[in-house]
Amino acid sequence: MATLADIGVSAAFNIISALAFLVAFAILRLQPFNDRVYFPKWYLKGLRSSPTHDGAVLSKFVNLDYRSYLKFLNWMPDALRMPEAELIDHAGLDSAVYLRIYLLGLKIFVPITLLAFAILVPVNWTNDTLKKSDLNYSEIDKLSISNIPPGSQRFWTHLVMAYAFTFWTCYILYKEYELIASMRFHFLASEHRRPDQFTVLVRNVPPDPDESVSELVEHFFLVNHPDHYLTHQVVYNANTLAKLVKKKKKMQNWFDYYQLKYSRNPSERPTTKTGFLGLWGAKVDAMDFYTAEIDKTSEEITAERKMVTNDPKAIMPAAFVSFKTRWGAAVCAQTQQSRNPTLWLTDWASEPRDVYWPNLAIPFVSLTIRRLIIGVAFFFLTFFFMIPITIVQSLANLEGIEKSAPFLRPLIEMHFIKGVIQGFLPGIALKLFLIFLPTILMLFSKIEGFTSLSALERRSASKYYIFQLVNVFLGSVIAGAAFQQLHSFIHQSANDIPKTIGVAIPMKATFFITYIMVDGWAGIAGEVLRLKPLIIFHLKNFFLVKTEKDREEAMDPGSIGFNTGEPQIQLYFLLGLVYAVVTPILLPFVLVFFGLAYVVFRHQIINVYNPEYESGAAFWPDVHGRVLVGLVISQLLLLGLLSTKEKAQTTPVLLVLPEAMMKDTLERAREPNLNLKGYLQNAYIHPVFKGEDDDESVEVIDEWEKESLVPTKRQSRRNTPLPSKYSGSSSPSLPEVVNEKAQGV
């Protein structure tokens, strides 16, 4: 059982670690040679230049201005200074709303903490129930509901506080959801035109013996959306081609490096070895070798591109369909397109940079099987992870283990060893066990077949949240209660076991306090230090960087990481809501996390992170729903706890049709000559077909445009009432086709 002294050791260790990280960051960020590590976002925007290009040699690496060190903590107020509207313009709505999750935590828990310490802590402290029992407990447990005797009238205080905390949380959630919805509508109404506003993704296009997928898509939408359909782009399985383009880019990088090396020393031609990483093999002229490799890869790319564009098997039964108006796209995205609900499935298209192209090549019919398999795999992953969780809990409850292994008692009873093991080791051990989990869960989501990066992150976040709920929270409570009250379990009747668990649940607050300090204090401070990106950048800069483009890629600004960050935040919401009534002493530790994390991540969003996509805060309903789930769990656990004491969803915010119609009307008035088809027709072509380095990519696009007039091969009139001579790249509305036929007659 961790005592106040053990918690003090853990607090001291983690506070010192957090301060060390913050001070190290404040100093390292001032050094010129670290500028690209701590301010990459400004470099990517072209608003910051490297300070290493000016001044003396030493000043290129070390900041010699002593005055800047006197203000080394200015990054904190600077992070809070940027207004929210400017932050949205600078980093996007996703980043601004993500920060509001931390603000939501502060809004909920600051009043709850003040009320709990003013009312519940004195009520719990002024009892001696635990002192008269034979249970293992610490001074912290005397501040919890466990110190209230069964049947006491004081439980009415906890019940009233539970209602008050619930109403306050629901009120804040309602106001915040209202605000986020308003921010989202304002963002969608004020942002610039984007291809995804006019485009839907159509999947499971039925096969047709008479027409290609492109022709079938064109005819279907000419018939069913004659006044709004504009153009479309079929989806190609270009995964192999993408690998070849990536390989050519790598070879080109090496060629540029050796060419630069030769230009600096023309008297000597650079050489390389043909083996792995140039470490062994025949020694050859480097520039000639990579020129030959680039030519060889270019030929492979040409052959693969022709195969992809000419082979019908490379065309997937899916397409990006664009419309003349946002209203037309909204109607199509939110309505069933066929009598068969499994065909012609439509959904909003992600913005082009959000599309996860490899998964578009997955046949739609296999998605259900893939998700079933991943669901089973996730279940077993969650189940078997209970083993390390149980081991961690055994470290947190050494008193119970001493009775089973008394020979360890002399070592365990050493004051410092005991304090480190119980106050620090459980939290860090659990943190280490969770290191590889996000990568595994993201792999699961990719196998499931989601077609956008945002969907992959949201799906991974859902799995991570469930995993944290089952293993980190429920697993720690159940396993901890079993270990902590091992002696009581063995020597009492089965009827008394629920009572023992009910008393033991509040006692797990000490374990979660240590975990919050390790993960939420030291961990967040370590995030701003960026130690791993710092080391990797300098290693790349020294060994691998060959060109200025390489140096930009070595910066690795990263992103928020919604798939890992949001579930972790939800764990703190859950802990705060569950223990607000049960053990209020945990609340200040949660508050420190929300406050510190808000400042740190605001700084990172302004200066470091480069978002991979912009979803318009589509993730907020998930955040809202999980907080409500935490609230329900807190109520159920409190209900179960009080029973041992003898006392007796949201929907995503959609782009509303009237809002879409208003934007279309304004756009037609402001830009009457807008060539919308030219803006949209190549927006959703696979990136390998429009690479900057390949001239053939332009030729392929031009070839598609030249082939815009293709006669239909359809004999059936099932979908199209008359033959069409139009393809997806230049398709008129159905009335125009009728008029042309009438004129021909």
XYZ file of C-alpha atoms in Angstrom:
745
model
C 0.000 0.000 0.000
C 1.520 3.286 -1.101
C 1.708 5.777 1.754
C 1.866 9.543 1.714
C 5.653 9.241 1.909
C 5.684 6.975 -1.161
C 3.492 9.418 -3.066
C 5.836 12.180 -1.943
C 8.845 10.318 -3.350
C 7.024 9.805 -6.644
C 5.855 13.428 -6.732
C 9.365 14.729 -6.038
C 10.895 12.493 -8.697
C 8.334 13.405 -11.359
C 8.313 17.115 -10.541
C 12.106 17.204 -10.767
C 11.945 15.261 -14.059
C 9.297 17.601 -15.484
C 11.243 20.708 -14.451
C 14.442 19.251 -15.903
C 12.689 18.611 -19.214
C 11.196 22.116 -19.296
C 14.502 23.830 -18.438
C 16.393 21.704 -20.982
C 13.818 22.607 -23.639
C 13.973 26.307 -22.771
C 17.764 26.267 -23.286
C 17.976 23.930 -26.279
C 15.344 25.864 -28.237
C 17.577 28.953 -28.113
C 20.492 27.232 -29.868
C 20.684 27.956 -33.624
C 21.528 24.372 -34.611
C 18.262 23.188 -32.988
C 16.085 25.767 -34.695
C 14.630 23.348 -37.238
C 13.714 20.908 -34.459
C 11.727 23.322 -32.311
C 10.273 25.629 -35.013
C 9.720 23.411 -38.087
C 6.216 24.715 -38.768
C 7.540 28.184 -39.552
C 10.172 26.735 -41.903
C 7.512 24.770 -43.773
C 5.461 27.955 -44.120
C 8.527 29.770 -45.466
C 8.366 32.363 -42.672
C 11.627 31.467 -40.919
C 15.180 31.096 -42.198
C 18.027 29.223 -40.597
C 20.036 31.389 -38.171
C 23.101 29.257 -38.863
C 23.825 31.129 -42.098
C 24.950 34.358 -40.467
C 27.622 35.402 -37.977
C 30.765 33.731 -36.643
C 31.357 29.988 -36.748
C 30.541 29.456 -33.067
C 27.350 31.519 -33.311
C 26.076 29.086 -35.932
C 25.780 26.448 -33.242
C 25.491 28.244 -29.901
C 23.423 31.268 -28.914
C 25.957 33.759 -27.524
C 23.375 36.388 -26.553
C 23.200 36.115 -22.741
C 20.069 38.283 -22.640
C 18.004 35.607 -24.353
C 18.758 33.197 -21.490
C 17.237 35.621 -19.000
C 13.895 35.194 -20.763
C 14.151 31.464 -21.413
C 10.651 30.794 -20.008
C 8.957 33.302 -22.317
C 7.716 30.426 -24.481
C 4.876 29.830 -22.007
C 3.187 33.259 -22.245
C 4.015 33.331 -25.957
C 2.088 30.083 -26.422
C -0.991 31.621 -24.782
C -0.805 34.947 -26.599
C -2.099 33.939 -30.050
C -5.900 34.494 -30.296
C -8.041 31.484 -31.169
C -9.177 32.969 -34.498
C -5.560 33.486 -35.540
C -4.707 29.995 -34.311
C -7.386 28.533 -36.602
C -5.930 30.410 -39.589
C -2.428 29.315 -38.612
C -2.981 25.637 -37.754
C -6.548 24.764 -38.772
C -9.786 24.048 -36.947
C -8.744 20.507 -35.990
C -5.805 21.806 -33.964
C -7.805 24.575 -32.285
C -10.631 22.225 -31.287
C -8.154 19.601 -30.057
C -6.804 22.211 -27.632
C -10.323 22.828 -26.413
C -10.399 19.257 -25.054
C -7.878 20.371 -22.428
C -9.916 23.512 -21.763
C -12.975 21.303 -21.356
C -11.124 19.350 -18.680
C -10.252 22.539 -16.816
C -13.815 23.860 -17.066
C -15.227 20.634 -15.649
C -12.721 19.822 -12.926
C -11.739 23.197 -11.439
C -15.200 23.784 -9.846
C -15.531 20.062 -9.005
C -12.157 20.088 -7.228
C -12.994 23.179 -5.187
C -16.367 21.751 -4.165
C -14.961 18.305 -3.373
C -12.200 19.691 -1.150
C -14.579 22.049 0.598
C -17.237 19.402 1.376
C -16.226 15.791 0.689
C -12.681 15.767 2.091
C -13.741 16.981 5.575
C -16.654 14.510 5.572
C -14.333 11.602 4.755
C -11.461 12.648 7.043
C -13.519 12.973 10.202
C -14.238 9.230 10.475
C -12.168 6.327 11.823
C -13.683 3.382 9.966
C -10.431 2.222 8.389
C -8.573 2.583 11.676
C -10.927 0.088 13.312
C -10.786 -2.400 10.398
C -8.200 -5.052 9.555
C -7.760 -3.808 5.952
C -4.505 -2.477 4.519
C -4.805 1.300 4.101
C -2.794 4.510 4.025
C -3.370 8.103 5.099
C -4.605 8.890 1.590
C -7.374 6.309 1.957
C -8.659 8.176 5.013
C -9.590 10.995 2.627
C -11.748 8.637 0.549
C -15.258 7.259 0.825
C -13.764 4.046 2.248
C -13.439 5.831 5.585
C -17.226 6.206 5.907
C -18.870 3.418 7.982
C -21.600 1.279 6.358
C -25.096 2.685 6.770
C -23.863 6.172 7.683
C -26.077 9.154 6.915
C -22.962 10.904 5.573
C -23.428 9.018 2.312
C -26.174 11.497 1.478
C -23.401 14.064 1.051
C -21.665 11.905 -1.541
C -24.959 11.267 -3.309
C -25.793 14.976 -3.530
C -22.255 15.772 -4.726
C -22.524 13.052 -7.379
C -25.683 14.689 -8.729
C -24.061 18.126 -8.622
C -20.932 16.912 -10.452
C -23.055 15.126 -13.070
C -25.253 18.146 -13.784
C -22.217 20.426 -13.991
C -20.417 18.076 -16.401
C -23.475 17.748 -18.633
C -23.964 21.525 -18.666
C -20.340 22.172 -19.667
C -20.522 19.461 -22.332
C -23.688 21.018 -23.754
C -22.210 24.524 -23.885
C -18.946 23.275 -25.372
C -20.724 21.214 -28.042
C -22.780 24.281 -28.931
C -19.608 26.344 -29.233
C -17.765 23.736 -31.312
C -20.764 23.413 -33.653
C -20.759 27.174 -34.111
C -17.009 27.181 -34.769
C -17.427 24.382 -37.290
C -20.216 26.137 -39.203
C -18.248 29.377 -39.247
C -15.168 27.533 -40.477
C -17.048 25.760 -43.263
C -18.767 28.989 -44.293
C -15.609 31.107 -44.332
C -12.929 28.726 -45.619
C -11.736 28.725 -49.209
C -13.118 26.385 -51.834
C -11.881 22.783 -51.440
C -12.381 19.781 -53.744
C -13.953 17.659 -50.999
C -16.826 20.154 -50.688
C -17.986 19.150 -54.190
C -17.001 15.475 -54.197
C -18.319 12.171 -52.867
C -16.644 8.768 -52.782
C -18.742 6.095 -54.491
C -17.925 2.456 -53.641
C -19.200 -0.965 -54.610
C -20.040 -0.002 -58.179
C -21.753 -3.113 -59.633
C -19.963 -4.889 -62.494
C -21.416 -4.513 -65.973
C -20.532 -6.710 -68.971
C -21.106 -3.907 -71.484
C -19.368 -0.910 -69.914
C -16.233 -0.053 -68.008
C -16.415 1.278 -64.463
C -15.812 4.822 -65.739
C -18.612 4.636 -68.307
C -20.978 3.034 -65.833
C -20.361 5.714 -63.212
C -20.888 8.468 -65.758
C -24.168 7.071 -67.045
C -25.494 6.336 -63.574
C -24.995 9.877 -62.331
C -26.179 11.474 -65.569
C -29.476 9.682 -65.014
C -29.825 10.098 -61.249
C -28.211 13.531 -60.777
C -28.605 15.160 -64.204
C -28.567 18.776 -63.031
C -25.623 18.517 -60.633
C -23.189 15.851 -61.878
C -19.960 17.359 -63.236
C -17.130 14.848 -63.543
C -15.568 11.811 -61.919
C -12.289 10.000 -61.429
C -12.171 6.226 -61.107
C -9.898 4.634 -58.507
C -6.852 2.716 -59.718
C -4.876 0.067 -57.855
C -1.578 1.933 -58.124
C 0.144 0.561 -55.021
C 2.964 -1.105 -56.983
C 3.428 2.041 -59.045
C 3.638 4.110 -55.851
C 6.462 1.895 -54.564
C 8.390 2.369 -57.817
C 7.945 6.160 -57.670
C 9.200 6.133 -54.081
C 12.207 4.056 -55.145
C 13.024 6.477 -57.968
C 12.809 9.414 -55.572
C 15.315 7.722 -53.272
C 17.696 7.074 -56.176
C 17.346 10.676 -57.344
C 18.269 11.832 -53.860
C 21.484 9.821 -53.921
C 22.321 11.121 -57.401
C 21.824 14.724 -56.252
C 24.106 14.053 -53.291
C 26.966 12.699 -55.404
C 26.482 15.404 -58.020
C 26.800 18.038 -55.292
C 29.876 16.258 -53.947
C 31.448 16.206 -57.419
C 30.704 19.895 -58.012
C 32.676 20.732 -54.869
C 35.656 18.613 -55.969
C 35.669 18.190 -59.791
C 39.095 16.584 -59.708
C 37.758 13.351 -58.244
C 34.693 11.381 -59.341
C 32.727 10.008 -56.354
C 32.412 6.226 -56.068
C 30.084 3.819 -54.302
C 29.628 0.092 -53.786
C 26.725 -1.730 -55.376
C 25.869 -3.823 -52.298
C 23.464 -3.087 -49.431
C 23.649 0.570 -48.340
C 26.890 0.904 -50.291
C 28.783 -1.108 -47.663
C 30.040 -3.923 -49.918
C 30.020 -5.092 -53.508
C 31.797 -3.878 -56.640
C 33.183 -0.340 -56.532
C 31.679 1.795 -59.317
C 31.310 5.413 -60.369
C 28.490 6.734 -58.147
C 26.964 9.177 -60.644
C 26.963 6.670 -63.488
C 25.545 3.956 -61.219
C 22.624 6.035 -59.969
C 21.950 7.452 -63.433
C 21.557 3.890 -64.700
C 19.372 2.952 -61.715
C 17.145 5.985 -62.272
C 16.741 5.158 -65.982
C 15.954 1.540 -65.130
C 13.358 2.549 -62.536
C 11.833 5.087 -64.944
C 11.300 2.334 -67.484
C 9.661 0.173 -64.826
C 7.425 3.115 -63.884
C 6.414 3.640 -67.525
C 5.567 -0.018 -67.966
C 3.643 -0.204 -64.685
C 1.753 3.006 -65.476
C 0.648 1.652 -68.845
C -0.429 -1.571 -67.218
C -2.463 0.294 -64.588
C -4.172 2.600 -67.081
C -4.921 -0.124 -69.660
C -5.695 -3.171 -67.529
C -9.392 -3.283 -66.517
C -8.429 -5.380 -63.481
C -6.442 -2.411 -62.134
C -9.598 -0.285 -62.002
C -11.428 -0.669 -58.707
C -15.260 -0.538 -58.450
C -15.041 2.906 -56.872
C -14.833 6.523 -58.021
C -14.594 10.091 -56.799
C -17.642 11.861 -58.254
C -17.692 15.658 -58.326
C -20.747 17.904 -58.628
C -21.407 21.401 -59.876
C -22.552 22.595 -56.455
C -21.933 21.787 -52.799
C -25.669 21.254 -52.449
C -25.621 18.532 -55.097
C -22.706 16.790 -53.375
C -24.458 17.012 -49.992
C -27.630 15.424 -51.393
C -25.698 12.576 -52.991
C -23.518 11.918 -49.939
C -26.481 11.642 -47.563
C -29.001 9.660 -49.633
C -29.303 6.039 -50.771
C -28.533 5.770 -54.492
C -29.991 2.367 -55.345
C -32.797 0.006 -54.391
C -30.080 -2.394 -53.287
C -28.572 -0.757 -50.178
C -25.268 -2.579 -50.706
C -24.570 -1.024 -54.137
C -23.580 2.510 -55.154
C -22.586 3.431 -51.594
C -21.784 7.121 -51.221
C -20.044 9.135 -48.564
C -18.302 12.488 -48.352
C -14.873 12.352 -49.969
C -11.950 13.247 -47.773
C -9.813 16.153 -48.848
C -7.110 14.954 -51.305
C -4.256 15.013 -48.763
C -6.406 13.046 -46.289
C -7.012 10.146 -48.695
C -5.232 6.935 -47.726
C -4.656 5.662 -51.256
C -3.433 2.095 -50.498
C -6.792 1.154 -48.947
C -8.817 2.338 -51.936
C -7.542 -0.763 -53.736
C -9.191 -3.088 -51.194
C -12.356 -4.728 -52.609
C -15.402 -3.486 -50.729
C -16.797 -7.004 -50.280
C -13.778 -7.975 -48.167
C -14.163 -5.122 -45.683
C -16.705 -6.923 -43.485
C -14.484 -9.997 -43.233
C -11.432 -7.872 -42.496
C -13.218 -6.014 -39.693
C -14.515 -9.239 -38.199
C -10.999 -10.694 -38.114
C -9.555 -7.521 -36.596
C -12.351 -7.451 -34.011
C -11.420 -10.953 -32.870
C -7.707 -10.070 -32.852
C -8.384 -6.929 -30.815
C -10.401 -8.936 -28.291
C -7.529 -11.364 -27.718
C -4.989 -8.522 -27.585
C -7.057 -6.820 -24.888
C -7.568 -10.081 -22.988
C -3.924 -11.216 -22.969
C -2.693 -7.771 -21.984
C -4.237 -8.424 -18.585
C -1.129 -10.492 -17.762
C 1.330 -7.553 -17.678
C -1.334 -5.424 -15.995
C -1.540 -7.994 -13.195
C 2.260 -7.950 -12.850
C 2.219 -4.151 -12.599
C -0.429 -4.294 -9.896
C 1.637 -6.796 -7.943
C 4.355 -4.128 -7.772
C 1.841 -1.585 -6.507
C 0.652 -3.802 -3.634
C 3.761 -5.323 -2.082
C 2.250 -5.737 1.396
C -0.108 -8.393 0.080
C 2.752 -10.203 -1.687
C 4.978 -10.139 1.429
C 2.636 -12.587 3.099
C 3.140 -15.048 0.256
C 6.911 -14.408 -0.120
C 8.217 -13.375 3.318
C 11.874 -13.794 2.281
C 11.564 -10.552 0.239
C 10.436 -8.533 3.233
C 13.905 -7.222 4.334
C 14.533 -5.776 0.881
C 11.019 -4.420 0.400
C 10.918 -2.801 3.829
C 13.908 -0.549 3.063
C 12.324 2.914 3.095
C 13.825 4.272 -0.121
C 13.387 1.024 -2.083
C 9.787 0.733 -0.977
C 9.077 4.348 -1.879
C 10.559 4.014 -5.371
C 8.858 0.671 -6.086
C 5.390 1.678 -4.950
C 5.483 5.369 -5.780
C 7.190 5.323 -9.177
C 7.764 1.848 -10.632
C 4.095 0.837 -11.302
C 3.393 3.963 -13.318
C 6.541 3.774 -15.429
C 6.105 0.007 -15.955
C 2.573 0.502 -17.280
C 3.788 3.329 -19.508
C 6.482 1.083 -20.993
C 3.979 -1.709 -21.655
C 1.840 0.721 -23.683
C 4.649 2.050 -25.924
C 4.025 -0.243 -28.906
C 0.258 -0.415 -28.539
C -0.630 2.615 -30.779
C 1.411 1.185 -33.669
C -0.384 -2.161 -33.380
C -3.808 -0.523 -33.245
C -3.046 1.691 -36.261
C -2.003 -1.425 -38.193
C -5.330 -3.013 -37.222
C -7.219 0.018 -38.565
C -5.302 -0.062 -41.855
C -6.117 -3.740 -42.300
C -9.791 -2.901 -41.713
C -9.687 -0.815 -44.891
C -10.527 2.773 -43.900
C -9.843 5.148 -46.783
C -8.724 8.336 -45.055
C -6.036 9.242 -42.548
C -8.606 10.944 -40.325
C -10.797 7.825 -40.280
C -7.767 5.671 -39.492
C -6.853 7.890 -36.559
C -10.414 8.037 -35.222
C -10.784 4.252 -35.481
C -7.441 3.681 -33.765
C -8.455 6.150 -31.064
C -11.647 4.167 -30.432
C -9.673 0.949 -30.005
C -7.122 2.653 -27.775
C -9.896 4.102 -25.618
C -11.547 0.693 -25.179
C -8.166 -0.839 -24.385
C -7.403 1.841 -21.776
C -10.853 1.437 -20.244
C -10.640 -2.363 -19.977
C -6.986 -2.849 -19.111
C -5.571 0.326 -17.607
C -8.662 1.268 -15.591
C -10.846 -1.778 -14.947
C -7.895 -4.190 -15.102
C -5.903 -2.169 -12.605
C -8.866 -1.867 -10.228
C -9.829 -5.551 -10.350
C -6.300 -6.964 -10.271
C -5.246 -4.394 -7.696
C -8.162 -5.196 -5.423
C -7.331 -8.916 -5.602
C -3.672 -8.384 -4.724
C -4.274 -5.664 -2.184
C -6.777 -7.631 -0.139
C -5.209 -11.047 -0.761
C -5.354 -12.038 2.905
C -9.002 -10.960 3.226
C -10.003 -12.887 0.098
C -8.456 -16.091 1.436
C -9.886 -15.962 4.968
C -13.407 -14.579 4.456
C -16.635 -16.071 3.202
C -17.731 -15.681 -0.404
C -20.610 -13.398 0.666
C -18.139 -10.818 1.966
C -15.949 -10.611 -1.162
C -18.118 -7.936 -2.932
C -17.856 -5.792 0.189
C -14.055 -6.098 0.205
C -13.873 -5.126 -3.483
C -16.185 -2.172 -2.867
C -13.853 -0.891 -0.169
C -10.715 -1.631 -2.197
C -11.741 0.271 -5.358
C -11.182 3.718 -3.779
C -7.802 2.538 -2.528
C -6.543 2.180 -6.134
C -6.429 5.963 -6.320
C -2.808 5.810 -5.114
C -1.792 3.764 -8.161
C -3.556 6.146 -10.556
C -1.969 9.130 -8.825
C 1.485 7.700 -9.559
C 0.464 6.958 -13.152
C -0.822 10.516 -13.659
C 2.458 11.951 -12.373
C 4.564 9.730 -14.651
C 2.442 10.083 -17.788
C 0.660 13.390 -17.275
C 3.426 15.423 -15.686
C 6.837 14.116 -16.733
C 5.416 12.694 -19.967
C 3.901 15.990 -21.101
C 7.073 17.890 -20.189
C 9.020 15.356 -22.238
C 6.727 16.043 -25.202
C 7.836 19.661 -25.446
C 11.509 18.649 -25.184
C 11.162 16.445 -28.314
C 14.216 14.429 -27.319
C 13.662 11.659 -29.887
C 13.118 14.037 -32.885
C 16.098 16.095 -31.665
C 18.450 13.108 -31.688
C 17.107 11.714 -34.970
C 17.387 15.107 -36.708
C 21.037 15.542 -35.790
C 21.854 11.928 -36.726
C 20.177 12.394 -40.107
C 21.784 15.793 -40.545
C 25.225 14.324 -39.904
C 24.975 11.002 -41.745
C 22.106 11.117 -44.263
C 21.318 14.704 -45.277
C 22.659 15.249 -48.779
C 20.596 18.173 -50.060
C 18.552 21.049 -48.679
C 15.435 19.038 -49.470
C 16.774 16.232 -47.287
C 17.281 18.693 -44.465
C 13.648 19.786 -44.707
C 12.460 16.173 -44.599
C 14.727 15.461 -41.611
C 12.869 18.071 -39.547
C 9.956 15.683 -38.966
C 7.515 18.150 -37.367
C 5.022 15.369 -36.706
C 1.362 15.967 -35.921
C -0.934 15.988 -32.911
C -1.436 12.247 -33.057
C -5.161 12.103 -32.361
C -5.099 8.300 -32.294
C -2.890 8.311 -29.167
C -3.436 11.706 -27.578
C -7.233 11.800 -27.377
C -7.703 8.361 -25.717
C -5.058 9.300 -23.179
C -6.960 12.494 -22.374
C -10.153 10.459 -22.013
C -8.449 8.299 -19.377
C -7.929 11.433 -17.286
C -11.551 12.454 -17.778
C -12.577 8.971 -16.641
C -10.308 9.020 -13.580
C -11.469 12.489 -12.592
C -15.174 11.652 -12.931
C -14.882 8.284 -11.156
C -12.782 9.487 -8.241
C -14.348 12.949 -7.796
C -16.789 11.514 -5.243
C -14.816 8.427 -4.211
C -11.299 9.845 -3.590
C -11.159 13.610 -4.230
C -7.430 13.802 -3.465
C -6.788 12.598 -7.040
C -8.406 15.689 -8.603
C -5.506 18.170 -8.181
C -3.200 15.781 -10.031
C -5.681 15.691 -12.933
C -5.905 19.487 -12.941
C -2.129 19.846 -13.186
C -2.185 17.544 -16.209
C -4.876 19.523 -18.052
C -3.221 22.867 -17.319
C 0.316 21.802 -18.255
C -0.834 19.890 -21.338
C -2.824 22.883 -22.611
C 0.226 25.167 -22.511
C 2.605 22.564 -23.967
C 0.374 21.479 -26.843
C -0.571 25.053 -27.684
C 3.122 25.789 -28.093
C 3.637 22.651 -30.169
C 0.678 23.392 -32.445
C 1.901 26.947 -33.064
C 5.573 26.123 -33.654
C 6.012 22.418 -34.374
C 3.155 20.219 -35.572
C 2.253 20.197 -39.244
C -1.266 18.714 -39.655
C -1.575 16.033 -42.313
C -5.214 16.856 -43.025
C -8.125 19.096 -42.014
C -11.394 17.384 -41.069
C -13.216 20.446 -39.724
C -13.312 19.033 -36.156
C -15.206 15.932 -37.277
C -13.772 14.118 -34.261
C -15.619 16.182 -31.656
C -18.695 13.893 -31.401
C -16.305 11.075 -30.440
C -14.764 13.243 -27.720
C -18.185 14.274 -26.445
C -19.480 10.695 -26.428
C -16.491 9.300 -24.532
C -16.795 11.889 -21.794
C -20.437 10.854 -21.420
C -19.359 7.201 -21.276
C -16.947 8.122 -18.490
C -19.776 9.858 -16.674
C -22.008 6.774 -16.953
C -19.190 4.516 -15.726
C -18.627 6.780 -12.742
C -22.317 6.519 -11.859
C -22.341 2.724 -12.163
C -19.220 2.314 -10.046
C -20.559 4.666 -7.406
C -23.827 2.728 -7.399
C -21.923 -0.520 -6.887
C -19.786 1.001 -4.179
C -22.749 2.401 -2.262
C -24.473 -0.983 -2.473
C -21.611 -2.424 -0.437
C -22.132 0.358 2.071
C -25.733 -0.707 2.712
C -27.159 2.296 0.922
C -29.476 1.393 -1.108
C -25.310 9.885 -28.158
C -24.409 12.400 -30.353
C -24.368 12.563 -34.105
C -21.669 14.057 -36.271
C -22.140 17.635 -37.309
C -23.014 17.525 -40.984
C -22.772 20.209 -43.603
C -26.382 21.365 -43.540
C -27.999 21.681 -46.967
C -29.160 25.332 -46.609
C -25.602 26.295 -45.614
C -24.253 24.545 -48.742
C -26.831 26.299 -50.958
C -25.870 29.692 -49.490
C -22.170 29.135 -50.229
C -22.946 28.034 -53.802
C -25.050 31.167 -54.400
C -22.352 33.485 -53.032
C -19.663 31.771 -55.086
C -21.644 32.114 -58.332
C -22.117 35.821 -57.626
C -18.450 36.438 -56.801
C -16.908 34.205 -59.495
C -19.361 33.936 -62.410
C -16.651 32.658 -64.781
C -15.235 30.013 -62.456
C -14.087 26.870 -64.298
C -15.158 24.424 -61.605
C -14.590 21.335 -63.739
C -10.992 22.333 -64.380
C -10.567 22.810 -60.643
C -12.016 19.403 -59.765
C -11.252 16.976 -62.594
C -7.685 16.156 -61.478
C -8.111 16.723 -57.746
C -8.529 13.028 -56.936
C -6.033 11.484 -59.331
C -3.646 9.188 -57.465
C -0.477 11.170 -56.533
C 1.741 8.850 -58.607
C -0.069 10.032 -61.744
C 0.703 13.692 -61.091
C 4.202 13.583 -59.615
C 6.363 16.616 -60.189
C 9.383 14.512 -61.211
C 7.719 12.467 -63.936
C 6.906 14.159 -67.243
C 4.927 11.111 -68.278
C 2.370 11.808 -65.583
C 1.285 14.924 -67.457
C 1.040 12.911 -70.650
C -1.206 10.362 -68.970
C -3.576 13.071 -67.726
C -3.633 14.646 -71.177
C -4.352 11.244 -72.703
C -7.330 10.761 -70.388
C -8.661 14.164 -71.423
C -8.285 13.356 -75.125
C -10.244 10.148 -74.613
C -13.190 12.083 -73.223
C -15.492 11.050 -76.087
C -16.116 7.301 -75.921
C -19.148 5.611 -77.453
C -21.141 3.490 -75.071
C -21.006 -0.278 -75.401
C -24.136 -0.767 -73.338
C -26.900 -2.841 -74.872
C -29.094 -2.699 -71.772
C -31.152 0.394 -70.931
C -31.268 -0.482 -67.244
C -29.415 2.609 -66.040
C -29.235 4.906 -69.080
C -32.297 5.644 -71.262
C -30.192 6.331 -74.383
C -26.652 5.771 -75.634
C -24.055 8.241 -74.348
C -21.008 9.499 -76.184
C -19.650 11.252 -73.118
C -17.099 10.133 -70.584
C -16.553 11.234 -67.042
C -14.158 14.043 -67.898
C -16.629 16.069 -69.934
C -20.131 14.959 -69.105
C -23.086 17.268 -69.765
C -26.406 17.043 -68.027
C -29.033 14.664 -69.323
C -31.240 17.467 -70.787
C -28.302 18.533 -72.982
C -28.036 15.012 -74.342
C -31.764 14.986 -75.105
C -31.544 18.354 -76.885
C -28.618 17.200 -79.025
C -30.524 14.075 -80.094
C -33.592 16.149 -80.930
C -31.489 18.511 -83.038
C -29.923 15.545 -84.837
C -33.362 14.230 -85.729
